[in-house]
Amino acid sequence: MPTEVALLESRALRVEQMGRVDVLDKVKSLVMLPDGIHVRTEDVARYFEVSTETVKKVTQRHRAEVEENGLILLRGSELRTFHRDMLSLWEKEGRESYPQAATQLTLYTRRTVLNIALLLRDSDIARCVRTYLLDAEESLRTRYASLDQRVTRIESCLTGVGSALQELGPVLVRMSERLDSLDRKVEVTHQVIGAMSLRLTDVQQDVGRLDGRLDSFARQLKDLRRRSGQR
C-alpha cells in the first residue's frame, strides 16, 4: 500500500489516483465557476487554505503534470470568449458582477485540483485528501482480500463436491444398470402377459365352441327322449 510520502514523490502513484475526484467534496466543498467545470487559482488557494503564490509555485514546479490533468491558460480571444460565457451564466444566477482577468487566466478542473492535493505539502486540507485516498484504498484492499478468502473457501468446497461426485459416479452407473435390467424384466413380463392374453382368448373361443356342442347334444338328447315316449 502506498504512503503519503510516496504519493508526494511518485508521479506514477499520483496517476493511479486521478480518477478519484469525488474525494474533494468529501473533504471540503469546492466552489466552481458558473460553468461547473473550472476554478481559478484563487479558488484553489481558498480550498486548500493557502496563499495563491503557494498554488502558483506548485503549479509551475509540476507544470507538465498538471497540464496533463486539465490545467489551461487563456489569453486573447479565448479569454474574451470565456469571460463572455461566464458573465452570461453569472447574470443568470442573479449575481451583480463577474471578476474578469486583465490579460490571462489560469483555470483548473477538479482533476487538476486533485493533482494539486497530491503535490501540496503545506496544507491540512491537502493532507486530508491524501489520507482519505489512502484509507479508501486500504478499505478496498481489505474487501478484495476478504473476497479472495471467500473465493478460496468456495473453491475448497467445490473440490470436495468434485470428489463426492467422483465417488458417486460408480454408484450411479450401477443404479443405471439395475434400472436397465428392471426395464428388460418389465418388457419380458409384458410379453408374457400378452401371450397369456392371447391364449385366454383361444380358451374362451374353445369354451364357446364346447358350449355350442353341449347345447346341440342336449337338444339331440331331448329329441331322443321325446321319440322314445311316443313309442
mmCIF file with all atom_site columns, C-alpha atoms in Angstrom, residues 2-220:
data_model
loop_
_atom_site.group_PDB
_atom_site.id
_atom_site.type_symbol
_atom_site.label_atom_id
_atom_site.label_alt_id
_atom_site.label_comp_id
_atom_site.label_asym_id
_atom_site.label_entity_id
_atom_site.label_seq_id
_atom_site.pdbx_PDB_ins_code
_atom_site.Cartn_x
_atom_site.Cartn_y
_atom_site.Cartn_z
_atom_site.occupancy
_atom_site.B_iso_or_equiv
_atom_site.pdbx_formal_charge
_atom_site.auth_seq_id
_atom_site.auth_comp_id
_atom_site.auth_asym_id
_atom_site.auth_atom_id
_atom_site.pdbx_PDB_model_num
ATOM 1   C CA . PRO A 1 2   ? 1.439   3.465   -0.933  1.00 0.00 ? 2   PRO A CA 1
ATOM 2   C CA . THR A 1 3   ? 2.150   6.017   1.788   1.00 0.00 ? 3   THR A CA 1
ATOM 3   C CA . GLU A 1 4   ? 1.504   9.756   1.821   1.00 0.00 ? 4   GLU A CA 1
ATOM 4   C CA . VAL A 1 5   ? 5.192   10.402  1.186   1.00 0.00 ? 5   VAL A CA 1
ATOM 5   C CA . ALA A 1 6   ? 5.101   8.014   -1.766  1.00 0.00 ? 6   ALA A CA 1
ATOM 6   C CA . LEU A 1 7   ? 2.172   9.960   -3.271  1.00 0.00 ? 7   LEU A CA 1
ATOM 7   C CA . LEU A 1 8   ? 4.099   13.199  -2.896  1.00 0.00 ? 8   LEU A CA 1
ATOM 8   C CA . GLU A 1 9   ? 7.206   11.743  -4.508  1.00 0.00 ? 9   GLU A CA 1
ATOM 9   C CA . SER A 1 10  ? 5.880   9.383   -7.207  1.00 0.00 ? 10  SER A CA 1
ATOM 10  C CA . ARG A 1 11  ? 4.119   10.696  -10.286 1.00 0.00 ? 11  ARG A CA 1
ATOM 11  C CA . ALA A 1 12  ? 3.164   7.146   -11.284 1.00 0.00 ? 12  ALA A CA 1
ATOM 12  C CA . LEU A 1 13  ? 1.290   6.673   -7.993  1.00 0.00 ? 13  LEU A CA 1
ATOM 13  C CA . ARG A 1 14  ? -0.458  10.014  -8.440  1.00 0.00 ? 14  ARG A CA 1
ATOM 14  C CA . VAL A 1 15  ? -1.616  8.987   -11.906 1.00 0.00 ? 15  VAL A CA 1
ATOM 15  C CA . GLU A 1 16  ? -3.348  5.968   -10.350 1.00 0.00 ? 16  GLU A CA 1
ATOM 16  C CA . GLN A 1 17  ? -5.437  8.279   -8.125  1.00 0.00 ? 17  GLN A CA 1
ATOM 17  C CA . MET A 1 18  ? -6.544  10.810  -10.756 1.00 0.00 ? 18  MET A CA 1
ATOM 18  C CA . GLY A 1 19  ? -9.966  9.269   -11.190 1.00 0.00 ? 19  GLY A CA 1
ATOM 19  C CA . ARG A 1 20  ? -10.940 9.858   -7.541  1.00 0.00 ? 20  ARG A CA 1
ATOM 20  C CA . VAL A 1 21  ? -12.077 13.486  -7.887  1.00 0.00 ? 21  VAL A CA 1
ATOM 21  C CA . ASP A 1 22  ? -15.086 12.669  -5.690  1.00 0.00 ? 22  ASP A CA 1
ATOM 22  C CA . VAL A 1 23  ? -12.898 12.859  -2.589  1.00 0.00 ? 23  VAL A CA 1
ATOM 23  C CA . LEU A 1 24  ? -12.507 16.637  -2.960  1.00 0.00 ? 24  LEU A CA 1
ATOM 24  C CA . ASP A 1 25  ? -16.092 17.400  -1.945  1.00 0.00 ? 25  ASP A CA 1
ATOM 25  C CA . LYS A 1 26  ? -15.996 14.712  0.736   1.00 0.00 ? 26  LYS A CA 1
ATOM 26  C CA . VAL A 1 27  ? -13.165 16.561  2.447   1.00 0.00 ? 27  VAL A CA 1
ATOM 27  C CA . LYS A 1 28  ? -14.369 20.116  1.744   1.00 0.00 ? 28  LYS A CA 1
ATOM 28  C CA . SER A 1 29  ? -16.791 21.817  -0.644  1.00 0.00 ? 29  SER A CA 1
ATOM 29  C CA . LEU A 1 30  ? -15.042 23.031  -3.803  1.00 0.00 ? 30  LEU A CA 1
ATOM 30  C CA . VAL A 1 31  ? -16.762 26.144  -5.213  1.00 0.00 ? 31  VAL A CA 1
ATOM 31  C CA . MET A 1 32  ? -16.708 26.075  -9.018  1.00 0.00 ? 32  MET A CA 1
ATOM 32  C CA . LEU A 1 33  ? -17.177 28.841  -11.584 1.00 0.00 ? 33  LEU A CA 1
ATOM 33  C CA . PRO A 1 34  ? -20.672 29.165  -13.101 1.00 0.00 ? 34  PRO A CA 1
ATOM 34  C CA . ASP A 1 35  ? -19.829 26.593  -15.812 1.00 0.00 ? 35  ASP A CA 1
ATOM 35  C CA . GLY A 1 36  ? -19.449 23.935  -13.095 1.00 0.00 ? 36  GLY A CA 1
ATOM 36  C CA . ILE A 1 37  ? -16.181 22.766  -14.671 1.00 0.00 ? 37  ILE A CA 1
ATOM 37  C CA . HIS A 1 38  ? -13.414 25.216  -13.812 1.00 0.00 ? 38  HIS A CA 1
ATOM 38  C CA . VAL A 1 39  ? -11.951 27.097  -10.848 1.00 0.00 ? 39  VAL A CA 1
ATOM 39  C CA . ARG A 1 40  ? -9.364  29.889  -10.760 1.00 0.00 ? 40  ARG A CA 1
ATOM 40  C CA . THR A 1 41  ? -6.065  29.980  -8.905  1.00 0.00 ? 41  THR A CA 1
ATOM 41  C CA . GLU A 1 42  ? -7.591  31.976  -6.051  1.00 0.00 ? 42  GLU A CA 1
ATOM 42  C CA . ASP A 1 43  ? -10.416 29.415  -5.758  1.00 0.00 ? 43  ASP A CA 1
ATOM 43  C CA . VAL A 1 44  ? -7.859  26.606  -5.468  1.00 0.00 ? 44  VAL A CA 1
ATOM 44  C CA . ALA A 1 45  ? -5.929  28.576  -2.829  1.00 0.00 ? 45  ALA A CA 1
ATOM 45  C CA . ARG A 1 46  ? -9.137  29.197  -0.898  1.00 0.00 ? 46  ARG A CA 1
ATOM 46  C CA . TYR A 1 47  ? -9.986  25.470  -0.991  1.00 0.00 ? 47  TYR A CA 1
ATOM 47  C CA . PHE A 1 48  ? -6.584  24.410  0.350   1.00 0.00 ? 48  PHE A CA 1
ATOM 48  C CA . GLU A 1 49  ? -6.412  27.387  2.741   1.00 0.00 ? 49  GLU A CA 1
ATOM 49  C CA . VAL A 1 50  ? -3.036  28.533  1.414   1.00 0.00 ? 50  VAL A CA 1
ATOM 50  C CA . SER A 1 51  ? -1.863  31.608  -0.485  1.00 0.00 ? 51  SER A CA 1
ATOM 51  C CA . THR A 1 52  ? -2.271  31.961  -4.245  1.00 0.00 ? 52  THR A CA 1
ATOM 52  C CA . GLU A 1 53  ? 1.517   32.186  -4.510  1.00 0.00 ? 53  GLU A CA 1
ATOM 53  C CA . THR A 1 54  ? 1.827   28.729  -2.954  1.00 0.00 ? 54  THR A CA 1
ATOM 54  C CA . VAL A 1 55  ? -0.566  27.292  -5.532  1.00 0.00 ? 55  VAL A CA 1
ATOM 55  C CA . LYS A 1 56  ? 1.273   29.061  -8.362  1.00 0.00 ? 56  LYS A CA 1
ATOM 56  C CA . LYS A 1 57  ? 4.648   27.696  -7.221  1.00 0.00 ? 57  LYS A CA 1
ATOM 57  C CA . VAL A 1 58  ? 3.356   24.111  -7.069  1.00 0.00 ? 58  VAL A CA 1
ATOM 58  C CA . THR A 1 59  ? 1.698   24.529  -10.459 1.00 0.00 ? 59  THR A CA 1
ATOM 59  C CA . GLN A 1 60  ? 4.859   25.953  -12.022 1.00 0.00 ? 60  GLN A CA 1
ATOM 60  C CA . ARG A 1 61  ? 7.087   23.278  -10.470 1.00 0.00 ? 61  ARG A CA 1
ATOM 61  C CA . HIS A 1 62  ? 4.920   20.479  -11.908 1.00 0.00 ? 62  HIS A CA 1
ATOM 62  C CA . ARG A 1 63  ? 3.625   22.298  -14.994 1.00 0.00 ? 63  ARG A CA 1
ATOM 63  C CA . ALA A 1 64  ? 3.690   19.353  -17.420 1.00 0.00 ? 64  ALA A CA 1
ATOM 64  C CA . GLU A 1 65  ? 1.876   17.058  -14.980 1.00 0.00 ? 65  GLU A CA 1
ATOM 65  C CA . VAL A 1 66  ? -0.922  19.475  -14.075 1.00 0.00 ? 66  VAL A CA 1
ATOM 66  C CA . GLU A 1 67  ? -1.429  20.410  -17.740 1.00 0.00 ? 67  GLU A CA 1
ATOM 67  C CA . GLU A 1 68  ? -1.973  16.718  -18.494 1.00 0.00 ? 68  GLU A CA 1
ATOM 68  C CA . ASN A 1 69  ? -4.681  16.805  -15.825 1.00 0.00 ? 69  ASN A CA 1
ATOM 69  C CA . GLY A 1 70  ? -6.619  19.766  -17.206 1.00 0.00 ? 70  GLY A CA 1
ATOM 70  C CA . LEU A 1 71  ? -4.750  22.989  -16.411 1.00 0.00 ? 71  LEU A CA 1
ATOM 71  C CA . ILE A 1 72  ? -5.296  25.614  -19.138 1.00 0.00 ? 72  ILE A CA 1
ATOM 72  C CA . LEU A 1 73  ? -4.122  29.173  -19.667 1.00 0.00 ? 73  LEU A CA 1
ATOM 73  C CA . LEU A 1 74  ? -6.450  31.526  -21.554 1.00 0.00 ? 74  LEU A CA 1
ATOM 74  C CA . ARG A 1 75  ? -5.354  34.665  -23.406 1.00 0.00 ? 75  ARG A CA 1
ATOM 75  C CA . GLY A 1 76  ? -6.676  36.955  -26.097 1.00 0.00 ? 76  GLY A CA 1
ATOM 76  C CA . SER A 1 77  ? -9.822  35.893  -27.935 1.00 0.00 ? 77  SER A CA 1
ATOM 77  C CA . GLU A 1 78  ? -10.139 32.653  -25.934 1.00 0.00 ? 78  GLU A CA 1
ATOM 78  C CA . LEU A 1 79  ? -10.120 34.650  -22.703 1.00 0.00 ? 79  LEU A CA 1
ATOM 79  C CA . ARG A 1 80  ? -12.699 37.144  -24.023 1.00 0.00 ? 80  ARG A CA 1
ATOM 80  C CA . THR A 1 81  ? -14.989 34.312  -25.160 1.00 0.00 ? 81  THR A CA 1
ATOM 81  C CA . PHE A 1 82  ? -14.667 32.588  -21.795 1.00 0.00 ? 82  PHE A CA 1
ATOM 82  C CA . HIS A 1 83  ? -15.433 35.826  -19.914 1.00 0.00 ? 83  HIS A CA 1
ATOM 83  C CA . ARG A 1 84  ? -18.475 36.439  -22.094 1.00 0.00 ? 84  ARG A CA 1
ATOM 84  C CA . ASP A 1 85  ? -19.824 32.940  -21.422 1.00 0.00 ? 85  ASP A CA 1
ATOM 85  C CA . MET A 1 86  ? -19.131 33.172  -17.672 1.00 0.00 ? 86  MET A CA 1
ATOM 86  C CA . LEU A 1 87  ? -20.731 36.637  -17.495 1.00 0.00 ? 87  LEU A CA 1
ATOM 87  C CA . SER A 1 88  ? -23.884 35.279  -19.111 1.00 0.00 ? 88  SER A CA 1
ATOM 88  C CA . LEU A 1 89  ? -24.040 32.398  -16.605 1.00 0.00 ? 89  LEU A CA 1
ATOM 89  C CA . TRP A 1 90  ? -23.181 34.765  -13.733 1.00 0.00 ? 90  TRP A CA 1
ATOM 90  C CA . GLU A 1 91  ? -26.112 37.040  -14.586 1.00 0.00 ? 91  GLU A CA 1
ATOM 91  C CA . LYS A 1 92  ? -28.500 34.068  -14.773 1.00 0.00 ? 92  LYS A CA 1
ATOM 92  C CA . GLU A 1 93  ? -27.558 33.271  -11.194 1.00 0.00 ? 93  GLU A CA 1
ATOM 93  C CA . GLY A 1 94  ? -28.502 36.821  -10.192 1.00 0.00 ? 94  GLY A CA 1
ATOM 94  C CA . ARG A 1 95  ? -25.007 37.932  -9.226  1.00 0.00 ? 95  ARG A CA 1
ATOM 95  C CA . GLU A 1 96  ? -24.083 41.583  -9.649  1.00 0.00 ? 96  GLU A CA 1
ATOM 96  C CA . SER A 1 97  ? -20.608 41.309  -11.201 1.00 0.00 ? 97  SER A CA 1
ATOM 97  C CA . TYR A 1 98  ? -18.199 38.763  -12.570 1.00 0.00 ? 98  TYR A CA 1
ATOM 98  C CA . PRO A 1 99  ? -14.452 39.222  -11.818 1.00 0.00 ? 99  PRO A CA 1
ATOM 99  C CA . GLN A 1 100 ? -12.508 39.284  -15.078 1.00 0.00 ? 100 GLN A CA 1
ATOM 100 C CA . ALA A 1 101 ? -8.773  38.753  -15.525 1.00 0.00 ? 101 ALA A CA 1
ATOM 101 C CA . ALA A 1 102 ? -6.976  41.509  -17.428 1.00 0.00 ? 102 ALA A CA 1
ATOM 102 C CA . THR A 1 103 ? -4.686  39.653  -19.843 1.00 0.00 ? 103 THR A CA 1
ATOM 103 C CA . GLN A 1 104 ? -4.659  35.960  -18.947 1.00 0.00 ? 104 GLN A CA 1
ATOM 104 C CA . LEU A 1 105 ? -6.482  33.427  -16.786 1.00 0.00 ? 105 LEU A CA 1
ATOM 105 C CA . THR A 1 106 ? -5.313  30.085  -15.399 1.00 0.00 ? 106 THR A CA 1
ATOM 106 C CA . LEU A 1 107 ? -8.104  27.548  -14.991 1.00 0.00 ? 107 LEU A CA 1
ATOM 107 C CA . TYR A 1 108 ? -8.160  24.291  -13.045 1.00 0.00 ? 108 TYR A CA 1
ATOM 108 C CA . THR A 1 109 ? -10.575 21.361  -13.345 1.00 0.00 ? 109 THR A CA 1
ATOM 109 C CA . ARG A 1 110 ? -11.484 19.021  -10.484 1.00 0.00 ? 110 ARG A CA 1
ATOM 110 C CA . ARG A 1 111 ? -8.863  16.615  -11.792 1.00 0.00 ? 111 ARG A CA 1
ATOM 111 C CA . THR A 1 112 ? -6.250  19.383  -11.695 1.00 0.00 ? 112 THR A CA 1
ATOM 112 C CA . VAL A 1 113 ? -7.241  20.328  -8.139  1.00 0.00 ? 113 VAL A CA 1
ATOM 113 C CA . LEU A 1 114 ? -6.867  16.687  -7.079  1.00 0.00 ? 114 LEU A CA 1
ATOM 114 C CA . ASN A 1 115 ? -3.444  16.706  -8.717  1.00 0.00 ? 115 ASN A CA 1
ATOM 115 C CA . ILE A 1 116 ? -2.511  19.777  -6.646  1.00 0.00 ? 116 ILE A CA 1
ATOM 116 C CA . ALA A 1 117 ? -3.760  17.995  -3.500  1.00 0.00 ? 117 ALA A CA 1
ATOM 117 C CA . LEU A 1 118 ? -1.248  15.210  -4.172  1.00 0.00 ? 118 LEU A CA 1
ATOM 118 C CA . LEU A 1 119 ? 1.584   17.715  -4.585  1.00 0.00 ? 119 LEU A CA 1
ATOM 119 C CA . LEU A 1 120 ? 0.868   20.356  -1.952  1.00 0.00 ? 120 LEU A CA 1
ATOM 120 C CA . ARG A 1 121 ? 2.807   19.645  1.239   1.00 0.00 ? 121 ARG A CA 1
ATOM 121 C CA . ASP A 1 122 ? 1.917   22.627  3.457   1.00 0.00 ? 122 ASP A CA 1
ATOM 122 C CA . SER A 1 123 ? -1.882  22.288  3.606   1.00 0.00 ? 123 SER A CA 1
ATOM 123 C CA . ASP A 1 124 ? -4.005  20.432  6.131   1.00 0.00 ? 124 ASP A CA 1
ATOM 124 C CA . ILE A 1 125 ? -6.786  20.109  3.551   1.00 0.00 ? 125 ILE A CA 1
ATOM 125 C CA . ALA A 1 126 ? -4.402  18.532  1.023   1.00 0.00 ? 126 ALA A CA 1
ATOM 126 C CA . ARG A 1 127 ? -3.200  16.112  3.716   1.00 0.00 ? 127 ARG A CA 1
ATOM 127 C CA . CYS A 1 128 ? -6.820  15.194  4.467   1.00 0.00 ? 128 CYS A CA 1
ATOM 128 C CA . VAL A 1 129 ? -7.421  14.472  0.771   1.00 0.00 ? 129 VAL A CA 1
ATOM 129 C CA . ARG A 1 130 ? -4.355  12.230  0.632   1.00 0.00 ? 130 ARG A CA 1
ATOM 130 C CA . THR A 1 131 ? -5.353  10.450  3.839   1.00 0.00 ? 131 THR A CA 1
ATOM 131 C CA . TYR A 1 132 ? -8.872  9.908   2.533   1.00 0.00 ? 132 TYR A CA 1
ATOM 132 C CA . LEU A 1 133 ? -7.492  8.395   -0.670  1.00 0.00 ? 133 LEU A CA 1
ATOM 133 C CA . LEU A 1 134 ? -5.124  6.089   1.194   1.00 0.00 ? 134 LEU A CA 1
ATOM 134 C CA . ASP A 1 135 ? -7.790  4.985   3.686   1.00 0.00 ? 135 ASP A CA 1
ATOM 135 C CA . ALA A 1 136 ? -10.232 4.292   0.862   1.00 0.00 ? 136 ALA A CA 1
ATOM 136 C CA . GLU A 1 137 ? -7.589  2.250   -0.974  1.00 0.00 ? 137 GLU A CA 1
ATOM 137 C CA . GLU A 1 138 ? -6.791  0.277   2.182   1.00 0.00 ? 138 GLU A CA 1
ATOM 138 C CA . SER A 1 139 ? -10.502 -0.406  2.705   1.00 0.00 ? 139 SER A CA 1
ATOM 139 C CA . LEU A 1 140 ? -10.768 -1.569  -0.896  1.00 0.00 ? 140 LEU A CA 1
ATOM 140 C CA . ARG A 1 141 ? -7.738  -3.830  -0.471  1.00 0.00 ? 141 ARG A CA 1
ATOM 141 C CA . THR A 1 142 ? -9.307  -5.309  2.669   1.00 0.00 ? 142 THR A CA 1
ATOM 142 C CA . ARG A 1 143 ? -12.564 -6.017  0.841   1.00 0.00 ? 143 ARG A CA 1
ATOM 143 C CA . TYR A 1 144 ? -10.650 -7.626  -2.002  1.00 0.00 ? 144 TYR A CA 1
ATOM 144 C CA . ALA A 1 145 ? -8.691  -9.758  0.463   1.00 0.00 ? 145 ALA A CA 1
ATOM 145 C CA . SER A 1 146 ? -11.937 -10.843 2.133   1.00 0.00 ? 146 SER A CA 1
ATOM 146 C CA . LEU A 1 147 ? -13.431 -11.638 -1.258  1.00 0.00 ? 147 LEU A CA 1
ATOM 147 C CA . ASP A 1 148 ? -10.332 -13.641 -2.182  1.00 0.00 ? 148 ASP A CA 1
ATOM 148 C CA . GLN A 1 149 ? -10.674 -15.668 1.015   1.00 0.00 ? 149 GLN A CA 1
ATOM 149 C CA . ARG A 1 150 ? -14.348 -16.351 0.270   1.00 0.00 ? 150 ARG A CA 1
ATOM 150 C CA . VAL A 1 151 ? -13.488 -17.454 -3.260  1.00 0.00 ? 151 VAL A CA 1
ATOM 151 C CA . THR A 1 152 ? -10.784 -19.736 -1.843  1.00 0.00 ? 152 THR A CA 1
ATOM 152 C CA . ARG A 1 153 ? -13.292 -21.323 0.549   1.00 0.00 ? 153 ARG A CA 1
ATOM 153 C CA . ILE A 1 154 ? -15.775 -21.818 -2.285  1.00 0.00 ? 154 ILE A CA 1
ATOM 154 C CA . GLU A 1 155 ? -13.061 -23.430 -4.393  1.00 0.00 ? 155 GLU A CA 1
ATOM 155 C CA . SER A 1 156 ? -12.260 -25.770 -1.489  1.00 0.00 ? 156 SER A CA 1
ATOM 156 C CA . CYS A 1 157 ? -15.932 -26.707 -1.211  1.00 0.00 ? 157 CYS A CA 1
ATOM 157 C CA . LEU A 1 158 ? -16.118 -27.306 -4.939  1.00 0.00 ? 158 LEU A CA 1
ATOM 158 C CA . THR A 1 159 ? -13.087 -29.582 -4.662  1.00 0.00 ? 159 THR A CA 1
ATOM 159 C CA . GLY A 1 160 ? -14.950 -31.626 -2.047  1.00 0.00 ? 160 GLY A CA 1
ATOM 160 C CA . VAL A 1 161 ? -18.029 -31.716 -4.260  1.00 0.00 ? 161 VAL A CA 1
ATOM 161 C CA . GLY A 1 162 ? -15.869 -32.932 -7.138  1.00 0.00 ? 162 GLY A CA 1
ATOM 162 C CA . SER A 1 163 ? -14.521 -35.784 -5.016  1.00 0.00 ? 163 SER A CA 1
ATOM 163 C CA . ALA A 1 164 ? -18.026 -36.698 -3.876  1.00 0.00 ? 164 ALA A CA 1
ATOM 164 C CA . LEU A 1 165 ? -19.256 -36.717 -7.478  1.00 0.00 ? 165 LEU A CA 1
ATOM 165 C CA . GLN A 1 166 ? -16.355 -38.967 -8.458  1.00 0.00 ? 166 GLN A CA 1
ATOM 166 C CA . GLU A 1 167 ? -17.332 -41.408 -5.709  1.00 0.00 ? 167 GLU A CA 1
ATOM 167 C CA . LEU A 1 168 ? -20.986 -41.141 -6.663  1.00 0.00 ? 168 LEU A CA 1
ATOM 168 C CA . GLY A 1 169 ? -20.244 -41.889 -10.312 1.00 0.00 ? 169 GLY A CA 1
ATOM 169 C CA . PRO A 1 170 ? -19.873 -45.696 -9.977  1.00 0.00 ? 170 PRO A CA 1
ATOM 170 C CA . VAL A 1 171 ? -22.975 -45.827 -7.782  1.00 0.00 ? 171 VAL A CA 1
ATOM 171 C CA . LEU A 1 172 ? -24.977 -44.014 -10.434 1.00 0.00 ? 172 LEU A CA 1
ATOM 172 C CA . VAL A 1 173 ? -23.640 -46.370 -13.090 1.00 0.00 ? 173 VAL A CA 1
ATOM 173 C CA . ARG A 1 174 ? -24.728 -49.399 -11.055 1.00 0.00 ? 174 ARG A CA 1
ATOM 174 C CA . MET A 1 175 ? -28.163 -47.870 -10.440 1.00 0.00 ? 175 MET A CA 1
ATOM 175 C CA . SER A 1 176 ? -28.488 -47.186 -14.148 1.00 0.00 ? 176 SER A CA 1
ATOM 176 C CA . GLU A 1 177 ? -27.572 -50.789 -14.960 1.00 0.00 ? 177 GLU A CA 1
ATOM 177 C CA . ARG A 1 178 ? -30.125 -52.092 -12.441 1.00 0.00 ? 178 ARG A CA 1
ATOM 178 C CA . LEU A 1 179 ? -32.819 -49.830 -13.887 1.00 0.00 ? 179 LEU A CA 1
ATOM 179 C CA . ASP A 1 180 ? -31.973 -51.076 -17.388 1.00 0.00 ? 180 ASP A CA 1
ATOM 180 C CA . SER A 1 181 ? -32.235 -54.665 -16.135 1.00 0.00 ? 181 SER A CA 1
ATOM 181 C CA . LEU A 1 182 ? -35.573 -53.868 -14.492 1.00 0.00 ? 182 LEU A CA 1
ATOM 182 C CA . ASP A 1 183 ? -36.812 -52.326 -17.733 1.00 0.00 ? 183 ASP A CA 1
ATOM 183 C CA . ARG A 1 184 ? -35.885 -55.514 -19.598 1.00 0.00 ? 184 ARG A CA 1
ATOM 184 C CA . LYS A 1 185 ? -37.688 -57.657 -16.995 1.00 0.00 ? 185 LYS A CA 1
ATOM 185 C CA . VAL A 1 186 ? -40.785 -55.481 -17.231 1.00 0.00 ? 186 VAL A CA 1
ATOM 186 C CA . GLU A 1 187 ? -40.679 -55.795 -21.015 1.00 0.00 ? 187 GLU A CA 1
ATOM 187 C CA . VAL A 1 188 ? -40.442 -59.593 -20.751 1.00 0.00 ? 188 VAL A CA 1
ATOM 188 C CA . THR A 1 189 ? -43.345 -59.579 -18.281 1.00 0.00 ? 189 THR A CA 1
ATOM 189 C CA . HIS A 1 190 ? -45.400 -57.529 -20.726 1.00 0.00 ? 190 HIS A CA 1
ATOM 190 C CA . GLN A 1 191 ? -44.629 -60.048 -23.446 1.00 0.00 ? 191 GLN A CA 1
ATOM 191 C CA . VAL A 1 192 ? -45.644 -62.988 -21.198 1.00 0.00 ? 192 VAL A CA 1
ATOM 192 C CA . ILE A 1 193 ? -48.871 -61.238 -20.203 1.00 0.00 ? 193 ILE A CA 1
ATOM 193 C CA . GLY A 1 194 ? -49.567 -60.554 -23.864 1.00 0.00 ? 194 GLY A CA 1
ATOM 194 C CA . ALA A 1 195 ? -49.052 -64.214 -24.739 1.00 0.00 ? 195 ALA A CA 1
ATOM 195 C CA . MET A 1 196 ? -51.270 -65.291 -21.835 1.00 0.00 ? 196 MET A CA 1
ATOM 196 C CA . SER A 1 197 ? -53.948 -62.892 -23.035 1.00 0.00 ? 197 SER A CA 1
ATOM 197 C CA . LEU A 1 198 ? -53.841 -64.474 -26.483 1.00 0.00 ? 198 LEU A CA 1
ATOM 198 C CA . ARG A 1 199 ? -54.075 -67.953 -25.007 1.00 0.00 ? 199 ARG A CA 1
ATOM 199 C CA . LEU A 1 200 ? -57.011 -66.938 -22.812 1.00 0.00 ? 200 LEU A CA 1
ATOM 200 C CA . THR A 1 201 ? -58.738 -65.635 -25.910 1.00 0.00 ? 201 THR A CA 1
ATOM 201 C CA . ASP A 1 202 ? -58.228 -69.008 -27.579 1.00 0.00 ? 202 ASP A CA 1
ATOM 202 C CA . VAL A 1 203 ? -59.531 -70.796 -24.461 1.00 0.00 ? 203 VAL A CA 1
ATOM 203 C CA . GLN A 1 204 ? -62.578 -68.530 -24.466 1.00 0.00 ? 204 GLN A CA 1
ATOM 204 C CA . GLN A 1 205 ? -63.245 -69.454 -28.061 1.00 0.00 ? 205 GLN A CA 1
ATOM 205 C CA . ASP A 1 206 ? -62.799 -73.172 -27.234 1.00 0.00 ? 206 ASP A CA 1
ATOM 206 C CA . VAL A 1 207 ? -65.218 -72.820 -24.308 1.00 0.00 ? 207 VAL A CA 1
ATOM 207 C CA . GLY A 1 208 ? -67.699 -71.126 -26.626 1.00 0.00 ? 208 GLY A CA 1
ATOM 208 C CA . ARG A 1 209 ? -67.442 -73.965 -29.122 1.00 0.00 ? 209 ARG A CA 1
ATOM 209 C CA . LEU A 1 210 ? -67.797 -76.534 -26.308 1.00 0.00 ? 210 LEU A CA 1
ATOM 210 C CA . ASP A 1 211 ? -70.925 -74.747 -25.044 1.00 0.00 ? 211 ASP A CA 1
ATOM 211 C CA . GLY A 1 212 ? -72.334 -74.928 -28.539 1.00 0.00 ? 212 GLY A CA 1
ATOM 212 C CA . ARG A 1 213 ? -71.629 -78.638 -28.787 1.00 0.00 ? 213 ARG A CA 1
ATOM 213 C CA . LEU A 1 214 ? -73.202 -79.256 -25.348 1.00 0.00 ? 214 LEU A CA 1
ATOM 214 C CA . ASP A 1 215 ? -76.315 -77.332 -26.380 1.00 0.00 ? 215 ASP A CA 1
ATOM 215 C CA . SER A 1 216 ? -76.533 -79.413 -29.555 1.00 0.00 ? 216 SER A CA 1
ATOM 216 C CA . PHE A 1 217 ? -76.080 -82.633 -27.550 1.00 0.00 ? 217 PHE A CA 1
ATOM 217 C CA . ALA A 1 218 ? -78.803 -81.525 -25.117 1.00 0.00 ? 218 ALA A CA 1
ATOM 218 C CA . ARG A 1 219 ? -81.217 -80.886 -27.961 1.00 0.00 ? 219 ARG A CA 1
ATOM 219 C CA . GLN A 1 220 ? -80.453 -84.260 -29.509 1.00 0.00 ? 220 GLN A CA 1
#
